[in-house]
Coordinates of C-alpha atoms (C1' of nucleotides) in Angstrom, one line a residue:
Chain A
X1 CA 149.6 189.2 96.4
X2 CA 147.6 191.0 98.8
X3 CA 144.1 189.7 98.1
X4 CA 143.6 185.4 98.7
X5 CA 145.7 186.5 101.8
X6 CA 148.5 183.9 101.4
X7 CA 146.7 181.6 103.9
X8 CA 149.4 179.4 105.1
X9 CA 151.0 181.3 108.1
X10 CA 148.7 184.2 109.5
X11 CA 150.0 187.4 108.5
X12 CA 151.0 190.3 110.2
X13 CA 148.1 192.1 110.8
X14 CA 145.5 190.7 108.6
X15 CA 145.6 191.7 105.0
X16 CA 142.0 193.0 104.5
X17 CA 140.4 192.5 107.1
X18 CA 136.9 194.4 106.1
X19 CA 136.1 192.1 102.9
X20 CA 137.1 189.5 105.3
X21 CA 134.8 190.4 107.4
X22 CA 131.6 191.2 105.0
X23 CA 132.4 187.6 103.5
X24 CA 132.2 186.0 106.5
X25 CA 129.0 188.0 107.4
X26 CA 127.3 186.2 104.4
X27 CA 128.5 183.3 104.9
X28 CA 127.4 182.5 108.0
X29 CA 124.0 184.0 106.9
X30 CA 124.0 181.6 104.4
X31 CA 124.9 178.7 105.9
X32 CA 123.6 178.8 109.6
X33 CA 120.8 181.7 109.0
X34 CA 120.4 184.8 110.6
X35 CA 119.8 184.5 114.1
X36 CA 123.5 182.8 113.9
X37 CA 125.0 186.2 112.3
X38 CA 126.6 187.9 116.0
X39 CA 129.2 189.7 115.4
X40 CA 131.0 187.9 117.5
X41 CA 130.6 185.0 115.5
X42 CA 131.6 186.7 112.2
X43 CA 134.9 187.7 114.2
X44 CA 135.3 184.0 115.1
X45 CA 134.6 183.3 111.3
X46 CA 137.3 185.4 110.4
X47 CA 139.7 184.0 113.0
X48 CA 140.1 187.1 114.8
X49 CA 139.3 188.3 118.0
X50 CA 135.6 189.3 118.6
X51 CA 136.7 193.6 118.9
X52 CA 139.0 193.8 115.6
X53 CA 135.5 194.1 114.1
X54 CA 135.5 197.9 115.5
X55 CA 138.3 198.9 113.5
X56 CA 136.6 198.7 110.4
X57 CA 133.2 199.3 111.4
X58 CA 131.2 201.7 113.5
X59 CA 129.2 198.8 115.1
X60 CA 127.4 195.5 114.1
X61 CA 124.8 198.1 111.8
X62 CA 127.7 199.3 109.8
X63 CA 128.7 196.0 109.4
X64 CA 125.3 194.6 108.1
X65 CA 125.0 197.7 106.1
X66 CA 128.1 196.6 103.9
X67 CA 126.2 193.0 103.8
X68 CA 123.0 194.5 102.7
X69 CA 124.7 197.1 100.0
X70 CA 126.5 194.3 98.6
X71 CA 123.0 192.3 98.3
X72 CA 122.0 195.2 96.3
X73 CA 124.2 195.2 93.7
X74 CA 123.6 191.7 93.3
X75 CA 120.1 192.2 92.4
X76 CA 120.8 195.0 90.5
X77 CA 122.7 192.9 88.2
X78 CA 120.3 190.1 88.1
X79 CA 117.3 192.3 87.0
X80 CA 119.8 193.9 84.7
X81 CA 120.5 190.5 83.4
X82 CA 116.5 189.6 83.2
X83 CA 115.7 192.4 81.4
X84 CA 117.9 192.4 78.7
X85 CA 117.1 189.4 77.8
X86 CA 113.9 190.7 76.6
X87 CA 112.3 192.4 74.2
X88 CA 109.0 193.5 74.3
X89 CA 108.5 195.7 77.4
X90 CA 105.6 193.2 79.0
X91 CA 108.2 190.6 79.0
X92 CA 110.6 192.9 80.3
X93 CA 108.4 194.1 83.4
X94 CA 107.6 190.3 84.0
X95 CA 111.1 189.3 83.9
X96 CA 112.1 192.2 86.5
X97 CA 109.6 190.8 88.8
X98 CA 110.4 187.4 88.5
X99 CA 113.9 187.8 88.9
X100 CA 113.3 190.3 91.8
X101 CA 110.9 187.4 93.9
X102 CA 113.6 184.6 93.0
X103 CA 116.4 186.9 94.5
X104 CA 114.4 186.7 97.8
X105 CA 113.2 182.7 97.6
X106 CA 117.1 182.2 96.4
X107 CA 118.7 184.5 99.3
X108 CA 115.8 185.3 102.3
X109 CA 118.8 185.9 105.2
X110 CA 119.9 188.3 102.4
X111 CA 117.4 189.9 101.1
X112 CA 115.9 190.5 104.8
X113 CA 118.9 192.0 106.3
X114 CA 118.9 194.2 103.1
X115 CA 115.1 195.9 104.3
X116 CA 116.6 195.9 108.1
X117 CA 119.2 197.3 107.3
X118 CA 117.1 200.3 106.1
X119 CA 114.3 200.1 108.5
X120 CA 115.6 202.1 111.5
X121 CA 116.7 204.9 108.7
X122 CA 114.5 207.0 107.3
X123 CA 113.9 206.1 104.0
X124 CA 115.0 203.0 101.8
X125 CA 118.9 203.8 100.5
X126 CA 119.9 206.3 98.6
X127 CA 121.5 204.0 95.4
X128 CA 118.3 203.0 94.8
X129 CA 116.7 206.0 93.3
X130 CA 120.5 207.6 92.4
X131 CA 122.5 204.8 90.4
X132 CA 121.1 204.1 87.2
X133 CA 121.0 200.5 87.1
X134 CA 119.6 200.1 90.2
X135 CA 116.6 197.9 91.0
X136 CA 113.8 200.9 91.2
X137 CA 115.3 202.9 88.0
X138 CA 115.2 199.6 86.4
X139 CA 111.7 199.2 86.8
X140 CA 110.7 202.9 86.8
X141 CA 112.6 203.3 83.2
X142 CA 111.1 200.5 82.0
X143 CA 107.5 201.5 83.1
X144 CA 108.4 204.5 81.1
X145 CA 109.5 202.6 78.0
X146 CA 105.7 201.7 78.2
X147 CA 104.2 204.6 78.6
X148 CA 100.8 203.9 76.6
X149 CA 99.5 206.8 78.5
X150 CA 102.3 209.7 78.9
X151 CA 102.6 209.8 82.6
X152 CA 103.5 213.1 84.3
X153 CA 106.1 212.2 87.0
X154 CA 103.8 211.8 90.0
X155 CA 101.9 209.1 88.3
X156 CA 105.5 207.6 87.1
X157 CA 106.5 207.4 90.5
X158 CA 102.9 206.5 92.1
X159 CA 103.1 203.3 89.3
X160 CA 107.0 202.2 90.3
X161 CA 106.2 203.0 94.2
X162 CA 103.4 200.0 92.9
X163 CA 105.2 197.8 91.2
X164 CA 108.2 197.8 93.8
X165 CA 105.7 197.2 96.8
X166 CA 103.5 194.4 94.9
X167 CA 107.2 192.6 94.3
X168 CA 108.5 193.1 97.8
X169 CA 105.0 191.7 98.9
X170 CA 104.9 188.5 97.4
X171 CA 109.2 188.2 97.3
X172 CA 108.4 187.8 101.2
X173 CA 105.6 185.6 101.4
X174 CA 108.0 183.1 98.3
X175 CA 111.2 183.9 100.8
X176 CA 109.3 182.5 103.9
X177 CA 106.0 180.5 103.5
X178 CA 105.7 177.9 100.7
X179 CA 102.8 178.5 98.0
X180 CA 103.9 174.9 97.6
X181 CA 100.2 173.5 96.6
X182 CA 99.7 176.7 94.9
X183 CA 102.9 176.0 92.7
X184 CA 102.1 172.3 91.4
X185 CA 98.5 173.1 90.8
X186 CA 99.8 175.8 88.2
X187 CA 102.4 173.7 87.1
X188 CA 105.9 175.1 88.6
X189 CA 107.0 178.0 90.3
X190 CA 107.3 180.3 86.8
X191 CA 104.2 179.2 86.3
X192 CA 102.4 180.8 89.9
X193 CA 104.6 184.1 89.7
X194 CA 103.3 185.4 86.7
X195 CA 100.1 184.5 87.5
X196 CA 100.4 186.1 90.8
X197 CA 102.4 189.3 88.7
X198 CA 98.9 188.8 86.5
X199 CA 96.6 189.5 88.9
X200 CA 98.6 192.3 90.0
X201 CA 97.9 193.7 87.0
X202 CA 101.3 195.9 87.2
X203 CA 104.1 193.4 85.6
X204 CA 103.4 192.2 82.6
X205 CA 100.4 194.2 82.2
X206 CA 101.8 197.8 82.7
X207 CA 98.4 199.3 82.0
X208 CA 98.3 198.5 78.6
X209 CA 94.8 197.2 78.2
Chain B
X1 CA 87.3 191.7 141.0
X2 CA 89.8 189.5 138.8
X3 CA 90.8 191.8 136.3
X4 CA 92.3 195.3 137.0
X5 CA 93.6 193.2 140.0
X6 CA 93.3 195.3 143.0
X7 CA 96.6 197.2 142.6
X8 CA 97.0 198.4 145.8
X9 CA 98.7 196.1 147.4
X10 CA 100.8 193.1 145.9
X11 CA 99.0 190.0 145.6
X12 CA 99.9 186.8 146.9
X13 CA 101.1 185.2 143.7
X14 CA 100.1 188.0 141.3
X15 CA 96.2 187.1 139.7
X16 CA 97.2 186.7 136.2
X17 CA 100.4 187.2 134.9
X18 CA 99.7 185.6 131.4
X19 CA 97.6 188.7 130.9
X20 CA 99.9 191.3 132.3
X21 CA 102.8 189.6 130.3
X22 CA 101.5 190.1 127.3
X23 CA 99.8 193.8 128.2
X24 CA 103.5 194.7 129.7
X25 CA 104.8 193.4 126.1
X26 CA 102.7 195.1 123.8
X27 CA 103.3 198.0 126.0
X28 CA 106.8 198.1 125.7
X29 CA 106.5 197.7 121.5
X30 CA 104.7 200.7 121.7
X31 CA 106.6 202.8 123.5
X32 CA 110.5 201.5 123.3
X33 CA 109.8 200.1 120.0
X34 CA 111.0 196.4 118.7
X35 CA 114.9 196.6 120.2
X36 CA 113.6 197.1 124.0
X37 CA 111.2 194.3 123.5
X38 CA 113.6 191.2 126.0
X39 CA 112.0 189.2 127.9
X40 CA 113.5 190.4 130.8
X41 CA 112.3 193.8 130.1
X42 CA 108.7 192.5 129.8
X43 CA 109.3 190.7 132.8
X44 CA 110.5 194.2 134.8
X45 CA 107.5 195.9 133.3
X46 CA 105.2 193.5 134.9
X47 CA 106.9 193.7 138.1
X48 CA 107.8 190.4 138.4
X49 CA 111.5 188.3 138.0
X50 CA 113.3 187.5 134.7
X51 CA 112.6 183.8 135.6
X52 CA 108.5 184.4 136.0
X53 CA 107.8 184.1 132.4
X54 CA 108.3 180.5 131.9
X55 CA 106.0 179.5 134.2
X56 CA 103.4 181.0 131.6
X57 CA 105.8 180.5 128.1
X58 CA 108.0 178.1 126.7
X59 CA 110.0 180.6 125.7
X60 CA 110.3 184.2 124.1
X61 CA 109.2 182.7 121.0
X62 CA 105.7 181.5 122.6
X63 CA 105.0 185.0 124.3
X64 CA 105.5 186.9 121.2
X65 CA 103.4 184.4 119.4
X66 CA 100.3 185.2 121.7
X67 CA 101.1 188.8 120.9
X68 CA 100.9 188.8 117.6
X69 CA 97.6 186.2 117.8
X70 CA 96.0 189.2 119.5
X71 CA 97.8 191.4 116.9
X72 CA 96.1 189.5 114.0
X73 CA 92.6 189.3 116.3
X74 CA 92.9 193.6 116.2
X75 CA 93.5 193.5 112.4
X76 CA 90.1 190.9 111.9
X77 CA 88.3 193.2 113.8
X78 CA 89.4 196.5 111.9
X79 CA 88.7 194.9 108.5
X80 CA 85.5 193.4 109.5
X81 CA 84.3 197.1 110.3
X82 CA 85.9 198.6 107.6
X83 CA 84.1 195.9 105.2
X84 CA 80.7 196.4 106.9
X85 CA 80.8 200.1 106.1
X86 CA 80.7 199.8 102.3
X87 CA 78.3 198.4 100.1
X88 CA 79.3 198.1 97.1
X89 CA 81.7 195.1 96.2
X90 CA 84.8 196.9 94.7
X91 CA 84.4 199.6 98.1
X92 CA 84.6 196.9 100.4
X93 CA 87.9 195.7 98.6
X94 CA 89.7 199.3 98.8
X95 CA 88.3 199.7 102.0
X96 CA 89.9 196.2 102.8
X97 CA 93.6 197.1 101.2
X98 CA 93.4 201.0 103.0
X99 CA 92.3 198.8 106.5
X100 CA 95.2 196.9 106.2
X101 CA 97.7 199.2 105.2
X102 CA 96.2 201.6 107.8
X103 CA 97.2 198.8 110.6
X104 CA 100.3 198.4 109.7
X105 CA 101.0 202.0 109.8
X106 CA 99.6 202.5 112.9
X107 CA 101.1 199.5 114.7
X108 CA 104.4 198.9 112.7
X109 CA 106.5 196.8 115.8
X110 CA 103.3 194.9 116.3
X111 CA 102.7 194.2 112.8
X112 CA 106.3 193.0 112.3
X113 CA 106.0 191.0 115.3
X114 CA 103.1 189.3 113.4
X115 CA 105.0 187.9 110.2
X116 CA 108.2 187.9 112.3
X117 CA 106.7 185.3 114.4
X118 CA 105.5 182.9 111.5
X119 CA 108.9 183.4 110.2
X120 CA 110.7 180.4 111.0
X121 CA 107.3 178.2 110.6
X122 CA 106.3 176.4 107.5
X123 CA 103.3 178.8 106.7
X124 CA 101.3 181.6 108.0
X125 CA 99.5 180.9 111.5
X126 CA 96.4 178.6 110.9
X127 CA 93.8 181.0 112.2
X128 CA 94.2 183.0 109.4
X129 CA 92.8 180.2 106.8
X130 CA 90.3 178.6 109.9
X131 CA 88.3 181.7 110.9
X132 CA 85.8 183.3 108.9
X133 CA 86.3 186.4 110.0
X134 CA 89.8 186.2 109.4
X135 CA 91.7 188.6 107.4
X136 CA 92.6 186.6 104.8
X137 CA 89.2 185.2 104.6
X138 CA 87.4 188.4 104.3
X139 CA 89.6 189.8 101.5
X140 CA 88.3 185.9 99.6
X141 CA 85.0 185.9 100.4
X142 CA 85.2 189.5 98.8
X143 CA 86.5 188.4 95.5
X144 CA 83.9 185.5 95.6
X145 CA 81.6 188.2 96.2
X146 CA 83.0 190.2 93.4
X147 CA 82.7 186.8 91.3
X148 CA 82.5 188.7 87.3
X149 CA 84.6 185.4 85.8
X150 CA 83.2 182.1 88.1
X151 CA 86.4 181.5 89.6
X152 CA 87.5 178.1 90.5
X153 CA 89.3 177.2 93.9
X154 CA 92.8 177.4 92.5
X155 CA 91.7 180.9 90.6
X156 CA 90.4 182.4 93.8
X157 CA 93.6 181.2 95.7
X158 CA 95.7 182.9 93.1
X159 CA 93.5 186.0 93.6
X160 CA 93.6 185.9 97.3
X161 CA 97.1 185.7 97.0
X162 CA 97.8 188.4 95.3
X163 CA 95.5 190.5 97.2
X164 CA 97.6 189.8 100.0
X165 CA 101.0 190.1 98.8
X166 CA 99.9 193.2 97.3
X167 CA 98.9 195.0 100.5
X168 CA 101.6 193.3 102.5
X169 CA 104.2 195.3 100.1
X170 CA 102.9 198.2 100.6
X171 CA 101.8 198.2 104.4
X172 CA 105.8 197.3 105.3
X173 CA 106.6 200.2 103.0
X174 CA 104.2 202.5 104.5
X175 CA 104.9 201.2 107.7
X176 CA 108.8 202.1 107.9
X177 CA 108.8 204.4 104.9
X178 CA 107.7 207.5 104.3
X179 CA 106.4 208.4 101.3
X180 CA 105.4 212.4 102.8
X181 CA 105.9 213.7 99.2
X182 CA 104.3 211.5 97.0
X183 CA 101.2 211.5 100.2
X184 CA 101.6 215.6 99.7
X185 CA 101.1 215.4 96.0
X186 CA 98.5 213.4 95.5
X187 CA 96.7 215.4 98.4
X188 CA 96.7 212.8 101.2
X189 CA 97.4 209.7 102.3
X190 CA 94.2 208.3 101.9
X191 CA 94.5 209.4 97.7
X192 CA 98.1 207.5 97.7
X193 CA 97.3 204.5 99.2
X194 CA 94.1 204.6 96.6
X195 CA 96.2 205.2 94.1
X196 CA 98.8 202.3 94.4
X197 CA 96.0 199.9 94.7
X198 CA 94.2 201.4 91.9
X199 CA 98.0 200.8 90.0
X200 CA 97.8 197.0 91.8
X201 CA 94.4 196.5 90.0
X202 CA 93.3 194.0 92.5
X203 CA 91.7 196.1 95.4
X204 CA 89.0 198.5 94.3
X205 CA 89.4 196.9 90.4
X206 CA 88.9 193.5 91.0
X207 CA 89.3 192.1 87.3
X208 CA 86.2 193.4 86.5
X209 CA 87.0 195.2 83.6
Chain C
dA1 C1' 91.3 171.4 160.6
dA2 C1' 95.7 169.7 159.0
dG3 C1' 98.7 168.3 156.1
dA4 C1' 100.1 167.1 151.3
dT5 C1' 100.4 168.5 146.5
dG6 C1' 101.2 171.2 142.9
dA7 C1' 101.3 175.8 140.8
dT8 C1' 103.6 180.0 140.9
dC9 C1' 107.4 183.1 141.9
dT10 C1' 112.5 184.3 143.3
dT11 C1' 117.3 183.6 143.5
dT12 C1' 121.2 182.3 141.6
dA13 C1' 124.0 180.9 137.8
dC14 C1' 125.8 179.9 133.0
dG15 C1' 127.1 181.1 128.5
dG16 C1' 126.6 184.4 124.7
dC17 C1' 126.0 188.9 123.1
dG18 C1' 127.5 194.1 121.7
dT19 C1' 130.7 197.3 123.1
dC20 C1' 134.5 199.8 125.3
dC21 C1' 139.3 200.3 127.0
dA22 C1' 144.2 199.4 127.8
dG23 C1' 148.0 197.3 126.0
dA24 C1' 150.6 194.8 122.3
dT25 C1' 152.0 194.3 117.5
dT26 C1' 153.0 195.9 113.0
dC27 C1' 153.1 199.3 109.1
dA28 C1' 154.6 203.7 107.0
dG29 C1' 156.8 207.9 106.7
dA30 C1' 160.6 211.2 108.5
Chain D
dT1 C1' 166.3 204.1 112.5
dC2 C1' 162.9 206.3 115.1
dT3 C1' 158.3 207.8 115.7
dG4 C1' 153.5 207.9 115.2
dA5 C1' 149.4 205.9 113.5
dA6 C1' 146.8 201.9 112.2
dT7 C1' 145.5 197.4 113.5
dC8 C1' 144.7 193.5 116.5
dT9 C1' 144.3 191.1 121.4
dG10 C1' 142.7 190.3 126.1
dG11 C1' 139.8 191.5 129.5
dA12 C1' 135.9 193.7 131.4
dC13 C1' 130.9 195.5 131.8
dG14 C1' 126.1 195.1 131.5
dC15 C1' 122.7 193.1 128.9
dC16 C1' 120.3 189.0 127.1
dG17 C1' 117.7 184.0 127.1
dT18 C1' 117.3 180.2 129.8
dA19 C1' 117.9 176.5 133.4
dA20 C1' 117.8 174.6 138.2
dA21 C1' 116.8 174.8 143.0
dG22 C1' 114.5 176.7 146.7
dA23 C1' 110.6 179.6 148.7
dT24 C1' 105.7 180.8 148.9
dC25 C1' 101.0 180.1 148.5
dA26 C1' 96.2 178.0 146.8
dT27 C1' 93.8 174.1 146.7
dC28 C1' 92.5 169.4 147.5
dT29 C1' 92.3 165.2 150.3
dT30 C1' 91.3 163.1 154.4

DNA sequence: AAGATGATCTTTACGGCGTCCAGATTCAGA
DNA sequence: TCTGAATCTGGACGCCGTAAAGATCATCTT
């Protein structure tokens, strides 16, 4: 009875206020983009006044930083899904990619405020390389799976730190500029990413030639 | 007598304040970093009032667009010269991707400005598909260059593309990441960045195996 | 040479932003 | 039931981007 918030009469104080708030956050970053994502006007979003905000987070960072984790474990789960519905390691790597650039065209407010988020810090969060099923073990584990050659654990890393940058590359440039031309000549969207992923040589590939 | 304008005294209406807009600008991204970067700050940097701007720019929007133009001129002219030193095709490519990556490293707020600024377009700011000494022309004419398989247009876009979502990945990573340890390992940074591309296969490999 | 014209710059102002503070409201435990 | 802590509101401050109106100055016309 305490989550969907009754919704008739306003309640006492506000229920939960924080998931409130974080829903809000993405839907306005949905809906009206991110240059439309104050803080003020997630307050307004949430019908309360623009300082409640500050009783549940630090400042507007904190606030995006809940956003951007969330956006995490969303892509966590879709790669998870992608690559279990594979078999053969090549078509598991491609599918990690894939999903990973589709993520970004499918959520770019998202999946932007999720590097922001981490850009003043000093390094990218700390889930990615602790949970298990997170995005980078995903990859890394599977590049392992692989292993034609037995890697030693710099070369492991040196071939996920590859992978992740070649997907984050071209996840922006599908997020933000159309490869629209690009994408009808090779018949669909599928079609250009793993030929994109090809050239890359690192998904779908792995090394394996 | 135009330029370094006197400085003595305050000129009648101030000699050119296009140019000392955008100096004052790239100044401030330097030193402050992307947060200090209002147009009111530019403004106080350049001695002059929040209003003088507009007689110059539209808006915010325009002035950082003629900062990353000259953003994107500096990066031309740093792979032109890194291409020039090598003469073998698959050096000039890995000098190309190290360039690159190198730019971005050294200029982070200015090379975010860059994509930043062709964010909310349709596509990627023309100059970089009209000169020939652009960036992204260099890296194609490289892999035409490279040629093994005769590539047809759409092959060589693919290519291109890749190229360039390859090093964009890992020029934002490098940029606002650090990657000390795996740079430590691998015995410096010039060895890493080798290394991913090498892992990339598409700068310094160039499908010619 | 004198005056008009238009470009450039300043002043002032408006609304929106992030954030803080003082008070009001409500919950939870003694 | 009383008290203290948690939560929310209203108002304020200084910043921002931007617009409008007035001042200043270069240049062009006559």
């Amino acid at each position: 009875m305490r989550e969907a918030a009754a919704a008739d009469n306003r309640p006492y104080h506000h229920g939960d206020l924080r998931r409130a708030l974080i829903d809000a956050a993405r839907r306005l970053l949905e809906n009206e983009g991110p240059t439309a994502l104050s803080l003020r006007a997630v307050a307004r979003e949430a019908g309360v006044s623009p300082a409640a905000p500050y009783h549940h987070f630090k400042d507007k960072g904190e606030l995006l930083d809940a956003v951007a984790h969330e956006g995490w474990d969303l892509l966590n789960e879709l790669m998870t899904d992608a690559r279990a519905k594979q078999t053969s390691v090549r078509d598991k790597l491609t599918a990690l990619g894939v999903a990973y650039v589709k993520f970004a065209r499918d959520n770019p407010a998202l999946y932007r405020v999720m590097y922001d988020c981490s850009r003043d810090k000093e390094n990218l969060p700390d889930h990615l390389h602790a949970d298990n099923d997170s995005a980078y073990c995903q990859v890394r584990d599977t590049l392992v799976e692989a292993g034609a050659s037995p890697m030693d654990e710099t070369e492991l890393e040196l071939a996920t730190t590859a992978a992740w940058c070649a997907a984050h590359g071209l996840a922006e440039m599908v997020a933000f500029k159309q490869f629209d031309h690009l994408k009808v000549t090779m018949g669909g969207e599928e079609a250009f990413l793993r030929g994109v992923f090809e050239h890359m040589g690192i998904f779908g590939h792995a090394r394996t030639d």
